[in-house]
Amino acid sequence: MKYERETLEEWDDAHVWHPFTPHSVYRQEKPLMIESADGHELIDVDGSRFLDGVGSLWCNILGHRREELDRAVSEQLSRVAHATFLGNASVPGVVLAKRLSDLAPAPLSRVFYSDSGSTAVEVAIKMALQYWSQHKPGEKSKRTRFLSFGEAYHGDTIGSVSVGGMDLFHARFGPVLFEAERCQSPYSWRDKSKGDDKLWLELASRDLESVLERCGDQIAAIVLEPGMQGAAGMLTQPPGYVKRVRELADRAGTLLILDEVAMGMGRSGSMFASEAEGVVPDMLCLAKGLTGGYLPLAATLATEQIFEAFLGPPEEGRTFFHGHTYTGNALGCAAAIATLDIFERESLVDGLPGRVEAMRARLERLRNLPHVADIRQYGLSAGIELLKDVDSGEPFDSSERIGVAVCLAARDKGVFLRPLGDVIVLMPPLTLSDLELDKLIDSVAYGIETTLQVNK
Ligand SMILES: *Cc1c(COP(=O)(O)O)cnc(C)c1O
């Protein structure tokens, strides 16, 4: 049955509660009503097409309606959609675990599934805590705290918000969050370094070092989004920082959890950001692009050493006490296997540096536009920060919703974007063509120019 747009909008307004959406302005900010998609484009109920400039919120990495992915999911559907993974196995879940552990750097050889980026981090936190509580039998561990970073975003569940660093969330949910040790965002030192990467690295590292000197022996794990803090506003890190964090974690004898929910699966320009940074974490969190953006599936990869601390007779209670009903969902795992197949068949990773450079070259154009304070790129993702006064650093009043306005103007050029405040976010599919990249960047330039009423 075909529904009229008016009917759908009426029902949407009457019955739907959208995530991260101020409903008082929802309709006036012209939400799309998507009906289908084709390649890198979303198609609304009127048949209008929009280039998916944020990969349907950072997860669509290979385009929509990929024949191989469609086929993999429908073939799996003809066998079984879901069977429990609790104390049981099903074929795609096992195959995907083997594929992921072959792909991830040794010794990350164990795969624990869940359903979202938030749960991937939540699982890592609980795993780290339980690991320390039982890794030395008969010894009570002091390692019960977590160290995370200012501005960090690791998801929306209570545990993942606790290790996040966004004031807005902490103000709302503070009373039920656990207290984490916190360093400043590595980005916060950039200004103080006056653009000197080495100094920036030293300042950010020293901050972490001082927290670890004070309480490193109580830290169960350091939780970091490597390369770029995405939802924080696309905040970059100085080159070598992730390596330094690994060294400092080792020196403090603690674990390192890398949250690659956004930057994993090719986004960084390598398969994994940790790989790009030459670092192996103790736990690696994957979600968003894992299924090519098709289905909700997440994986927390852990080392064999961590896994072994959970072994013992059942009555000793060393079992990992966590699991969701849809853990290891067969359709999601089939989509993820097909995603990895595409990476392999098309040697996608080999082509990424070229894509990253193509984006870098085009982003340069935007630098000279008024109100563009900064352009931050990491791999195939970028944030274009708009300020009211670039020189003084004065932001636009948040009630102006400049970021939203720029993205809405870009929509006129057939591109769909969703900003983070006044940072215009680009997270296109990794398979974007040069022509589509042109269109993406042109639309942002147009959006900035028309919204901020600048004559060319
Ligand atoms: C999106 C994101 C999450 C949360 O993932 P959900 O699937 O939305 O729960 C966690 N960490 C990072 C770095 C993310 O970008």
CSV table of C-alpha atoms and ligand atoms in Angstrom, one decimal:
chain,number,residue,atom,x,y,z
A,1,MET,CA,0.0,0.0,0.0
A,2,LYS,CA,1.2,3.5,-0.9
A,3,TYR,CA,0.8,6.1,1.7
A,4,GLU,CA,0.4,9.8,0.9
A,5,ARG,CA,3.1,12.1,2.2
A,6,GLU,CA,0.5,14.2,4.1
A,7,THR,CA,-0.8,11.1,5.9
A,8,LEU,CA,2.7,9.9,6.8
A,9,GLU,CA,3.7,13.4,8.1
A,10,GLU,CA,0.5,13.6,10.2
A,11,TRP,CA,1.2,10.2,11.8
A,12,ASP,CA,4.9,11.1,12.2
A,13,ASP,CA,3.9,14.3,14.1
A,14,ALA,CA,1.3,12.5,16.1
A,15,HIS,CA,3.1,9.3,17.1
A,16,VAL,CA,6.8,9.3,16.5
A,17,TRP,CA,9.5,10.3,19.0
A,18,HIS,CA,12.7,10.9,17.1
A,19,PRO,CA,16.2,10.4,18.6
A,20,PHE,CA,18.3,13.5,19.2
A,21,THR,CA,15.5,15.6,17.7
A,22,PRO,CA,14.1,18.8,19.1
A,23,HIS,CA,10.4,18.2,18.2
A,24,SER,CA,9.4,21.8,18.5
A,25,VAL,CA,11.3,22.6,15.3
A,26,TYR,CA,11.3,19.1,13.7
A,27,ARG,CA,8.7,19.9,11.0
A,28,GLN,CA,10.0,23.3,10.1
A,29,GLU,CA,13.5,21.9,9.7
A,30,LYS,CA,12.2,19.8,6.8
A,31,PRO,CA,12.9,16.2,7.7
A,32,LEU,CA,13.1,13.8,4.8
A,33,MET,CA,10.5,11.1,4.4
A,34,ILE,CA,12.7,8.3,2.8
A,35,GLU,CA,11.0,5.6,0.8
A,36,SER,CA,13.9,4.0,-0.9
A,37,ALA,CA,17.5,4.4,-2.0
A,38,ASP,CA,19.8,3.7,-4.9
A,39,GLY,CA,23.6,3.6,-4.7
A,40,HIS,CA,24.8,6.7,-2.8
A,41,GLU,CA,21.4,8.4,-3.0
A,42,LEU,CA,18.3,8.4,-0.7
A,43,ILE,CA,15.0,8.8,-2.4
A,44,ASP,CA,12.0,10.4,-0.7
A,45,VAL,CA,8.3,9.7,-1.1
A,46,ASP,CA,8.1,12.2,-3.9
A,47,GLY,CA,10.9,10.6,-5.8
A,48,SER,CA,13.5,13.3,-5.1
A,49,ARG,CA,17.0,12.1,-4.7
A,50,PHE,CA,19.7,13.2,-2.2
A,51,LEU,CA,23.3,12.2,-2.1
A,52,ASP,CA,23.8,10.6,1.3
A,53,GLY,CA,26.6,12.9,2.6
A,54,VAL,CA,26.6,11.5,6.1
A,55,GLY,CA,26.3,7.8,5.1
A,56,SER,CA,22.9,7.5,6.9
A,57,LEU,CA,24.6,8.6,10.1
A,58,TRP,CA,28.1,7.3,9.5
A,59,CYS,CA,27.2,3.7,8.9
A,60,ASN,CA,26.5,3.4,5.2
A,61,ILE,CA,30.0,2.8,3.9
A,62,LEU,CA,29.3,1.0,0.6
A,63,GLY,CA,26.1,2.6,-0.7
A,64,HIS,CA,22.5,1.5,-0.5
A,65,ARG,CA,20.9,-1.4,-2.3
A,66,ARG,CA,24.3,-3.1,-2.9
A,67,GLU,CA,23.4,-6.2,-4.8
A,68,GLU,CA,25.9,-8.4,-2.9
A,69,LEU,CA,24.6,-7.2,0.5
A,70,ASP,CA,20.9,-7.5,-0.6
A,71,ARG,CA,21.6,-11.0,-1.8
A,72,ALA,CA,23.5,-12.0,1.4
A,73,VAL,CA,20.7,-10.9,3.6
A,74,SER,CA,17.9,-12.4,1.6
A,75,GLU,CA,19.9,-15.7,1.3
A,76,GLN,CA,20.3,-15.8,5.0
A,77,LEU,CA,16.6,-15.0,5.4
A,78,SER,CA,15.8,-18.1,3.4
A,79,ARG,CA,17.7,-20.1,6.1
A,80,VAL,CA,17.1,-18.4,9.4
A,81,ALA,CA,16.8,-14.8,10.5
A,82,HIS,CA,17.8,-15.3,14.1
A,83,ALA,CA,18.7,-18.0,16.5
A,84,THR,CA,20.0,-17.5,20.0
A,85,PHE,CA,23.8,-17.1,20.5
A,86,LEU,CA,23.5,-17.6,24.3
A,87,GLY,CA,25.2,-21.0,24.8
A,88,ASN,CA,24.7,-21.7,21.2
A,89,ALA,CA,26.1,-20.9,17.8
A,90,SER,CA,24.8,-20.2,14.3
A,91,VAL,CA,26.7,-20.3,11.1
A,92,PRO,CA,27.1,-16.6,10.1
A,93,GLY,CA,28.1,-15.6,13.7
A,94,VAL,CA,30.9,-18.1,13.7
A,95,VAL,CA,32.1,-17.3,10.2
A,96,LEU,CA,32.1,-13.6,10.9
A,97,ALA,CA,34.1,-14.1,14.2
A,98,LYS,CA,36.7,-16.0,12.2
A,99,ARG,CA,36.8,-13.3,9.5
A,100,LEU,CA,37.1,-10.4,12.0
A,101,SER,CA,39.8,-12.1,14.0
A,102,ASP,CA,41.8,-12.8,10.9
A,103,LEU,CA,41.5,-9.2,9.9
A,104,ALA,CA,42.2,-7.5,13.2
A,105,PRO,CA,45.7,-7.3,14.5
A,106,ALA,CA,46.9,-10.2,16.8
A,107,PRO,CA,46.2,-10.9,19.6
A,108,LEU,CA,42.6,-9.7,19.1
A,109,SER,CA,41.2,-13.1,18.6
A,110,ARG,CA,37.8,-13.1,20.4
A,111,VAL,CA,34.6,-11.5,19.2
A,112,PHE,CA,31.7,-10.7,21.4
A,113,TYR,CA,28.6,-9.5,19.6
A,114,SER,CA,26.0,-6.9,20.6
A,115,ASP,CA,23.6,-4.6,18.8
A,116,SER,CA,24.9,-1.0,18.7
A,117,GLY,CA,28.0,1.1,19.2
A,118,SER,CA,26.8,2.0,22.7
A,119,THR,CA,26.5,-1.6,23.7
A,120,ALA,CA,29.9,-2.5,22.1
A,121,VAL,CA,31.5,0.1,24.5
A,122,GLU,CA,29.2,-1.0,27.4
A,123,VAL,CA,30.4,-4.6,26.9
A,124,ALA,CA,34.1,-3.5,26.8
A,125,ILE,CA,33.6,-1.6,30.1
A,126,LYS,CA,32.0,-4.6,31.9
A,127,MET,CA,34.5,-7.0,30.4
A,128,ALA,CA,37.4,-4.9,31.6
A,129,LEU,CA,35.9,-4.6,35.1
A,130,GLN,CA,35.2,-8.3,35.4
A,131,TYR,CA,38.6,-9.2,33.9
A,132,TRP,CA,40.4,-7.4,36.6
A,133,SER,CA,38.2,-8.8,39.3
A,134,GLN,CA,39.1,-12.3,38.4
A,135,HIS,CA,42.4,-12.3,36.6
A,136,LYS,CA,44.4,-13.2,39.7
A,137,PRO,CA,42.4,-15.7,41.8
A,138,GLY,CA,42.0,-14.8,45.4
A,139,GLU,CA,43.3,-11.2,44.9
A,140,LYS,CA,41.0,-8.3,45.1
A,141,SER,CA,41.8,-5.9,42.2
A,142,LYS,CA,42.0,-2.1,42.8
A,143,ARG,CA,41.3,-1.5,39.1
A,144,THR,CA,37.7,-0.5,39.2
A,145,ARG,CA,37.8,2.9,37.5
A,146,PHE,CA,37.9,4.1,33.9
A,147,LEU,CA,39.9,6.9,32.3
A,148,SER,CA,38.3,8.7,29.4
A,149,PHE,CA,38.6,12.1,27.7
A,150,GLY,CA,36.8,15.4,27.6
A,151,GLU,CA,34.3,15.8,24.8
A,152,ALA,CA,34.3,12.0,24.1
A,153,TYR,CA,31.2,10.3,22.9
A,154,HIS,CA,30.9,6.6,23.3
A,155,GLY,CA,27.1,6.1,23.1
A,156,ASP,CA,24.0,6.7,25.0
A,157,THR,CA,23.6,3.9,27.6
A,158,ILE,CA,24.5,4.8,31.2
A,159,GLY,CA,27.9,3.1,31.1
A,160,SER,CA,28.9,4.6,27.7
A,161,VAL,CA,27.7,8.0,28.8
A,162,SER,CA,29.7,7.7,32.0
A,163,VAL,CA,33.0,7.3,30.0
A,164,GLY,CA,31.9,10.1,27.7
A,165,GLY,CA,32.9,13.7,28.2
A,166,MET,CA,29.9,15.7,27.0
A,167,ASP,CA,28.7,18.2,29.6
A,168,LEU,CA,25.2,18.2,28.2
A,169,PHE,CA,24.7,14.5,28.9
A,170,HIS,CA,26.4,14.7,32.3
A,171,ALA,CA,24.2,17.6,33.3
A,172,ARG,CA,21.1,15.6,32.5
A,173,PHE,CA,22.1,12.1,33.7
A,174,GLY,CA,24.8,12.9,36.2
A,175,PRO,CA,23.0,11.5,39.2
A,176,VAL,CA,23.1,7.9,37.8
A,177,LEU,CA,26.4,8.0,35.9
A,178,PHE,CA,29.5,6.4,37.5
A,179,GLU,CA,32.4,8.8,37.9
A,180,ALA,CA,35.3,8.3,35.5
A,181,GLU,CA,38.7,9.8,35.6
A,182,ARG,CA,39.0,12.3,32.8
A,183,CYS,CA,41.8,13.9,30.8
A,184,GLN,CA,41.1,16.9,28.6
A,185,SER,CA,40.2,16.1,25.0
A,186,PRO,CA,43.5,15.7,23.2
A,187,TYR,CA,42.2,18.4,20.8
A,188,SER,CA,41.9,20.9,23.6
A,189,TRP,CA,45.7,21.3,23.5
A,190,ARG,CA,45.9,22.2,19.9
A,191,ASP,CA,45.4,26.0,20.4
A,192,LYS,CA,47.9,26.1,23.2
A,193,SER,CA,50.5,24.4,21.0
A,194,LYS,CA,50.0,27.2,18.4
A,195,GLY,CA,49.9,24.7,15.6
A,196,ASP,CA,53.1,22.8,16.5
A,197,ASP,CA,52.1,19.1,16.3
A,198,LYS,CA,55.0,18.0,18.4
A,199,LEU,CA,54.2,20.4,21.2
A,200,TRP,CA,50.5,19.5,20.9
A,201,LEU,CA,51.5,15.8,21.3
A,202,GLU,CA,53.6,16.6,24.4
A,203,LEU,CA,50.9,18.7,26.1
A,204,ALA,CA,48.2,16.1,25.5
A,205,SER,CA,50.4,13.2,26.6
A,206,ARG,CA,51.6,15.0,29.7
A,207,ASP,CA,48.0,15.6,30.7
A,208,LEU,CA,47.3,11.8,30.5
A,209,GLU,CA,50.6,11.0,32.2
A,210,SER,CA,49.7,13.2,35.2
A,211,VAL,CA,46.3,11.5,35.7
A,212,LEU,CA,48.0,8.1,35.4
A,213,GLU,CA,50.7,9.0,37.9
A,214,ARG,CA,48.0,10.0,40.4
A,215,CYS,CA,45.7,6.9,40.0
A,216,GLY,CA,47.0,4.7,37.2
A,217,ASP,CA,46.9,1.7,39.5
A,218,GLN,CA,43.2,2.0,39.9
A,219,ILE,CA,42.4,2.3,36.3
A,220,ALA,CA,40.7,-0.8,34.7
A,221,ALA,CA,41.0,0.7,31.2
A,222,ILE,CA,41.6,3.8,29.2
A,223,VAL,CA,38.7,4.4,26.7
A,224,LEU,CA,39.7,6.4,23.6
A,225,GLU,CA,38.3,7.1,20.1
A,226,PRO,CA,41.5,6.9,18.1
A,227,GLY,CA,42.3,9.4,15.4
A,228,MET,CA,39.3,11.7,15.7
A,229,GLN,CA,36.6,12.3,18.3
A,230,GLY,CA,33.7,12.2,15.9
A,231,ALA,CA,30.5,13.2,17.7
A,232,ALA,CA,32.5,15.7,19.8
A,233,GLY,CA,32.6,17.9,16.7
A,234,MET,CA,35.1,16.0,14.5
A,235,LEU,CA,38.1,16.8,16.8
A,236,THR,CA,41.5,15.6,15.6
A,237,GLN,CA,44.4,14.4,17.6
A,238,PRO,CA,48.1,15.1,17.1
A,239,PRO,CA,50.0,12.5,15.0
A,240,GLY,CA,51.5,9.8,17.3
A,241,TYR,CA,49.0,10.4,20.1
A,242,VAL,CA,47.3,7.0,20.0
A,243,LYS,CA,50.7,5.3,20.2
A,244,ARG,CA,51.6,7.4,23.2
A,245,VAL,CA,48.3,6.4,24.9
A,246,ARG,CA,49.2,2.8,24.3
A,247,GLU,CA,52.7,3.3,25.8
A,248,LEU,CA,51.3,5.1,28.8
A,249,ALA,CA,48.6,2.4,29.3
A,250,ASP,CA,51.3,-0.3,29.2
A,251,ARG,CA,53.4,1.6,31.7
A,252,ALA,CA,50.4,1.9,34.1
A,253,GLY,CA,49.6,-1.8,33.5
A,254,THR,CA,46.1,-1.0,32.4
A,255,LEU,CA,44.0,-2.0,29.4
A,256,LEU,CA,43.3,0.1,26.3
A,257,ILE,CA,39.8,0.1,24.8
A,258,LEU,CA,39.7,1.7,21.4
A,259,ASP,CA,36.2,2.8,20.3
A,260,GLU,CA,36.3,2.5,16.5
A,261,VAL,CA,32.5,2.5,16.2
A,262,ALA,CA,32.8,5.5,13.8
A,263,MET,CA,36.4,5.4,12.6
A,264,GLY,CA,36.7,1.6,12.0
A,265,MET,CA,35.7,-0.2,8.8
A,266,GLY,CA,37.8,1.9,6.5
A,267,ARG,CA,36.7,5.3,7.6
A,268,SER,CA,40.2,6.2,8.8
A,269,GLY,CA,41.7,5.4,5.4
A,270,SER,CA,42.9,2.0,6.8
A,271,MET,CA,40.7,-0.9,7.7
A,272,PHE,CA,40.9,0.1,11.4
A,273,ALA,CA,42.1,3.4,12.8
A,274,SER,CA,44.2,1.5,15.3
A,275,GLU,CA,46.0,0.0,12.4
A,276,ALA,CA,46.5,3.4,10.8
A,277,GLU,CA,48.0,4.6,14.1
A,278,GLY,CA,50.2,1.5,14.5
A,279,VAL,CA,48.6,0.4,17.7
A,280,VAL,CA,46.9,-2.8,19.0
A,281,PRO,CA,44.4,-2.2,21.7
A,282,ASP,CA,43.3,-4.8,24.3
A,283,MET,CA,39.7,-4.3,23.1
A,284,LEU,CA,38.3,-2.9,19.9
A,285,CYS,CA,34.7,-1.7,19.5
A,286,LEU,CA,33.1,-1.9,16.1
A,287,ALA,CA,29.6,-1.1,15.0
A,288,LYS,CA,28.3,1.5,12.5
A,289,GLY,CA,29.9,0.3,9.2
A,290,LEU,CA,30.2,-3.3,10.3
A,291,THR,CA,27.2,-4.4,8.3
A,292,GLY,CA,27.8,-1.9,5.6
A,293,GLY,CA,25.0,0.2,7.2
A,294,TYR,CA,22.4,-2.5,6.7
A,295,LEU,CA,21.6,-3.9,10.1
A,296,PRO,CA,22.3,-3.1,13.8
A,297,LEU,CA,25.2,-5.3,14.8
A,298,ALA,CA,28.3,-4.5,16.9
A,299,ALA,CA,31.4,-6.4,17.9
A,300,THR,CA,33.7,-6.0,20.9
A,301,LEU,CA,37.0,-7.7,20.0
A,302,ALA,CA,39.2,-8.8,22.9
A,303,THR,CA,42.6,-10.5,23.3
A,304,GLU,CA,42.9,-14.2,24.1
A,305,GLN,CA,44.5,-13.2,27.4
A,306,ILE,CA,41.4,-11.3,28.5
A,307,PHE,CA,39.2,-14.2,27.4
A,308,GLU,CA,41.2,-16.7,29.4
A,309,ALA,CA,40.5,-14.8,32.6
A,310,PHE,CA,36.8,-15.8,32.1
A,311,LEU,CA,37.6,-19.5,32.0
A,312,GLY,CA,36.9,-21.9,34.9
A,313,PRO,CA,34.3,-24.3,36.2
A,314,PRO,CA,30.8,-22.7,35.8
A,315,GLU,CA,30.2,-22.7,39.6
A,316,GLU,CA,33.2,-20.3,40.1
A,317,GLY,CA,31.1,-17.7,38.3
A,318,ARG,CA,33.8,-16.5,35.9
A,319,THR,CA,31.4,-16.5,33.0
A,320,PHE,CA,31.0,-13.1,31.3
A,321,PHE,CA,27.6,-12.0,32.6
A,322,HIS,CA,26.3,-10.1,29.6
A,323,GLY,CA,24.3,-10.8,26.5
A,324,HIS,CA,21.4,-9.4,24.5
A,325,THR,CA,18.5,-11.4,23.0
A,326,TYR,CA,19.6,-10.5,19.5
A,327,THR,CA,23.3,-11.1,20.1
A,328,GLY,CA,24.9,-12.6,17.0
A,329,ASN,CA,21.9,-12.0,14.9
A,330,ALA,CA,22.2,-14.1,11.7
A,331,LEU,CA,21.0,-11.5,9.3
A,332,GLY,CA,23.4,-8.8,10.7
A,333,CYS,CA,26.3,-11.3,10.6
A,334,ALA,CA,25.5,-12.3,7.0
A,335,ALA,CA,25.5,-8.6,6.0
A,336,ALA,CA,28.8,-8.1,7.8
A,337,ILE,CA,30.4,-11.1,6.1
A,338,ALA,CA,29.2,-9.7,2.7
A,339,THR,CA,30.6,-6.3,3.7
A,340,LEU,CA,34.0,-7.8,4.4
A,341,ASP,CA,33.8,-9.8,1.1
A,342,ILE,CA,33.3,-6.5,-0.8
A,343,PHE,CA,36.3,-5.0,1.0
A,344,GLU,CA,38.4,-8.0,-0.1
A,345,ARG,CA,37.0,-8.4,-3.6
A,346,GLU,CA,37.4,-4.7,-4.5
A,347,SER,CA,40.6,-4.2,-2.6
A,348,LEU,CA,38.8,-1.3,-1.1
A,349,VAL,CA,41.4,-0.5,1.5
A,350,ASP,CA,44.1,0.0,-1.2
A,351,GLY,CA,42.0,2.6,-2.8
A,352,LEU,CA,41.2,4.6,0.3
A,353,PRO,CA,44.3,6.8,0.5
A,354,GLY,CA,43.4,8.1,-3.0
A,355,ARG,CA,39.8,8.8,-1.8
A,356,VAL,CA,41.2,10.6,1.3
A,357,GLU,CA,43.4,12.8,-0.9
A,358,ALA,CA,40.6,13.5,-3.3
A,359,MET,CA,38.6,14.8,-0.3
A,360,ARG,CA,41.4,16.8,1.1
A,361,ALA,CA,42.0,18.6,-2.2
A,362,ARG,CA,38.4,19.5,-2.5
A,363,LEU,CA,38.0,20.6,1.1
A,364,GLU,CA,40.7,23.2,0.5
A,365,ARG,CA,38.2,25.2,-1.6
A,366,LEU,CA,36.1,25.8,1.5
A,367,ARG,CA,38.9,27.3,3.6
A,368,ASN,CA,38.4,30.8,2.1
A,369,LEU,CA,34.7,31.0,2.7
A,370,PRO,CA,33.7,33.5,5.4
A,371,HIS,CA,32.8,32.0,8.8
A,372,VAL,CA,34.8,28.8,8.1
A,373,ALA,CA,37.0,28.7,11.2
A,374,ASP,CA,38.5,25.3,10.7
A,375,ILE,CA,38.4,22.2,8.5
A,376,ARG,CA,39.3,19.0,10.2
A,377,GLN,CA,39.7,15.8,8.2
A,378,TYR,CA,40.6,12.3,9.4
A,379,GLY,CA,40.5,9.7,6.7
A,380,LEU,CA,37.3,9.9,4.8
A,381,SER,CA,35.5,12.1,7.3
A,382,ALA,CA,35.6,15.8,7.9
A,383,GLY,CA,34.2,18.6,10.0
A,384,ILE,CA,33.8,22.2,8.8
A,385,GLU,CA,33.5,24.4,11.8
A,386,LEU,CA,31.6,27.7,11.4
A,387,LEU,CA,32.0,30.6,13.8
A,388,LYS,CA,30.4,34.0,13.9
A,389,ASP,CA,33.8,35.6,14.3
A,390,VAL,CA,36.7,33.5,13.1
A,391,ASP,CA,39.3,35.9,14.5
A,392,SER,CA,37.9,36.2,18.0
A,393,GLY,CA,36.5,32.6,18.1
A,394,GLU,CA,33.0,33.8,18.9
A,395,PRO,CA,30.4,31.2,18.0
A,396,PHE,CA,27.0,31.8,16.5
A,397,ASP,CA,24.1,31.9,19.0
A,398,SER,CA,22.9,28.3,19.2
A,399,SER,CA,19.3,29.5,18.7
A,400,GLU,CA,20.3,30.5,15.2
A,401,ARG,CA,20.9,26.8,14.3
A,402,ILE,CA,23.4,27.8,11.6
A,403,GLY,CA,24.6,24.3,11.1
A,404,VAL,CA,21.1,23.1,10.4
A,405,ALA,CA,20.4,26.0,8.1
A,406,VAL,CA,23.6,25.4,6.0
A,407,CYS,CA,22.7,21.7,5.7
A,408,LEU,CA,19.1,22.6,4.6
A,409,ALA,CA,20.5,25.0,2.0
A,410,ALA,CA,22.8,22.2,0.7
A,411,ARG,CA,19.7,20.1,0.4
A,412,ASP,CA,18.7,22.4,-2.5
A,413,LYS,CA,21.7,21.0,-4.4
A,414,GLY,CA,20.5,17.5,-3.8
A,415,VAL,CA,22.7,16.5,-0.9
A,416,PHE,CA,21.6,15.2,2.5
A,417,LEU,CA,23.7,16.4,5.5
A,418,ARG,CA,23.3,16.4,9.3
A,419,PRO,CA,25.5,18.7,11.3
A,420,LEU,CA,26.9,18.6,14.8
A,421,GLY,CA,26.0,22.0,16.1
A,422,ASP,CA,27.8,24.5,13.8
A,423,VAL,CA,30.2,21.8,12.5
A,424,ILE,CA,29.2,20.6,9.1
A,425,VAL,CA,29.9,16.9,9.0
A,426,LEU,CA,31.0,14.9,5.9
A,427,MET,CA,30.9,11.1,6.4
A,428,PRO,CA,30.1,9.9,2.9
A,429,PRO,CA,30.2,6.3,1.7
A,430,LEU,CA,33.8,5.1,1.1
A,431,THR,CA,32.8,4.3,-2.4
A,432,LEU,CA,31.9,7.8,-3.4
A,433,SER,CA,33.1,8.8,-6.9
A,434,ASP,CA,35.1,12.0,-7.7
A,435,LEU,CA,32.0,13.5,-9.3
A,436,GLU,CA,29.9,12.8,-6.2
A,437,LEU,CA,32.7,14.3,-4.0
A,438,ASP,CA,32.5,17.4,-6.2
A,439,LYS,CA,28.8,17.6,-5.7
A,440,LEU,CA,29.2,17.1,-1.9
A,441,ILE,CA,31.8,19.8,-1.5
A,442,ASP,CA,29.9,22.2,-3.9
A,443,SER,CA,26.7,21.8,-1.9
A,444,VAL,CA,28.5,22.7,1.3
A,445,ALA,CA,30.1,25.8,-0.3
A,446,TYR,CA,26.6,26.7,-1.6
A,447,GLY,CA,25.0,26.1,1.8
A,448,ILE,CA,27.6,28.3,3.5
A,449,GLU,CA,27.4,31.0,0.9
A,450,THR,CA,23.6,31.3,0.7
A,451,THR,CA,23.0,30.9,4.5
A,452,LEU,CA,25.5,33.4,5.5
A,453,GLN,CA,24.6,35.7,2.6
A,454,VAL,CA,28.0,36.1,1.0
A,455,ASN,CA,28.4,37.3,-2.5
A,456,LYS,CA,30.7,35.2,-4.6
B,1,LIG,C1,28.0,6.4,17.1
B,1,LIG,C2,29.0,6.1,18.1
B,1,LIG,C3,28.7,5.3,19.2
B,1,LIG,C4,27.3,4.8,19.5
B,1,LIG,O1,26.9,3.9,18.6
B,1,LIG,P1,25.3,3.6,18.5
B,1,LIG,O2,25.2,2.5,17.5
B,1,LIG,O3,24.7,4.9,18.1
B,1,LIG,O4,24.9,3.2,19.9
B,1,LIG,C5,29.8,5.0,20.1
B,1,LIG,N1,31.0,5.4,19.8
B,1,LIG,C6,31.3,6.2,18.8
B,1,LIG,C7,32.7,6.7,18.6
B,1,LIG,C8,30.3,6.6,17.9
B,1,LIG,O5,30.6,7.4,16.8
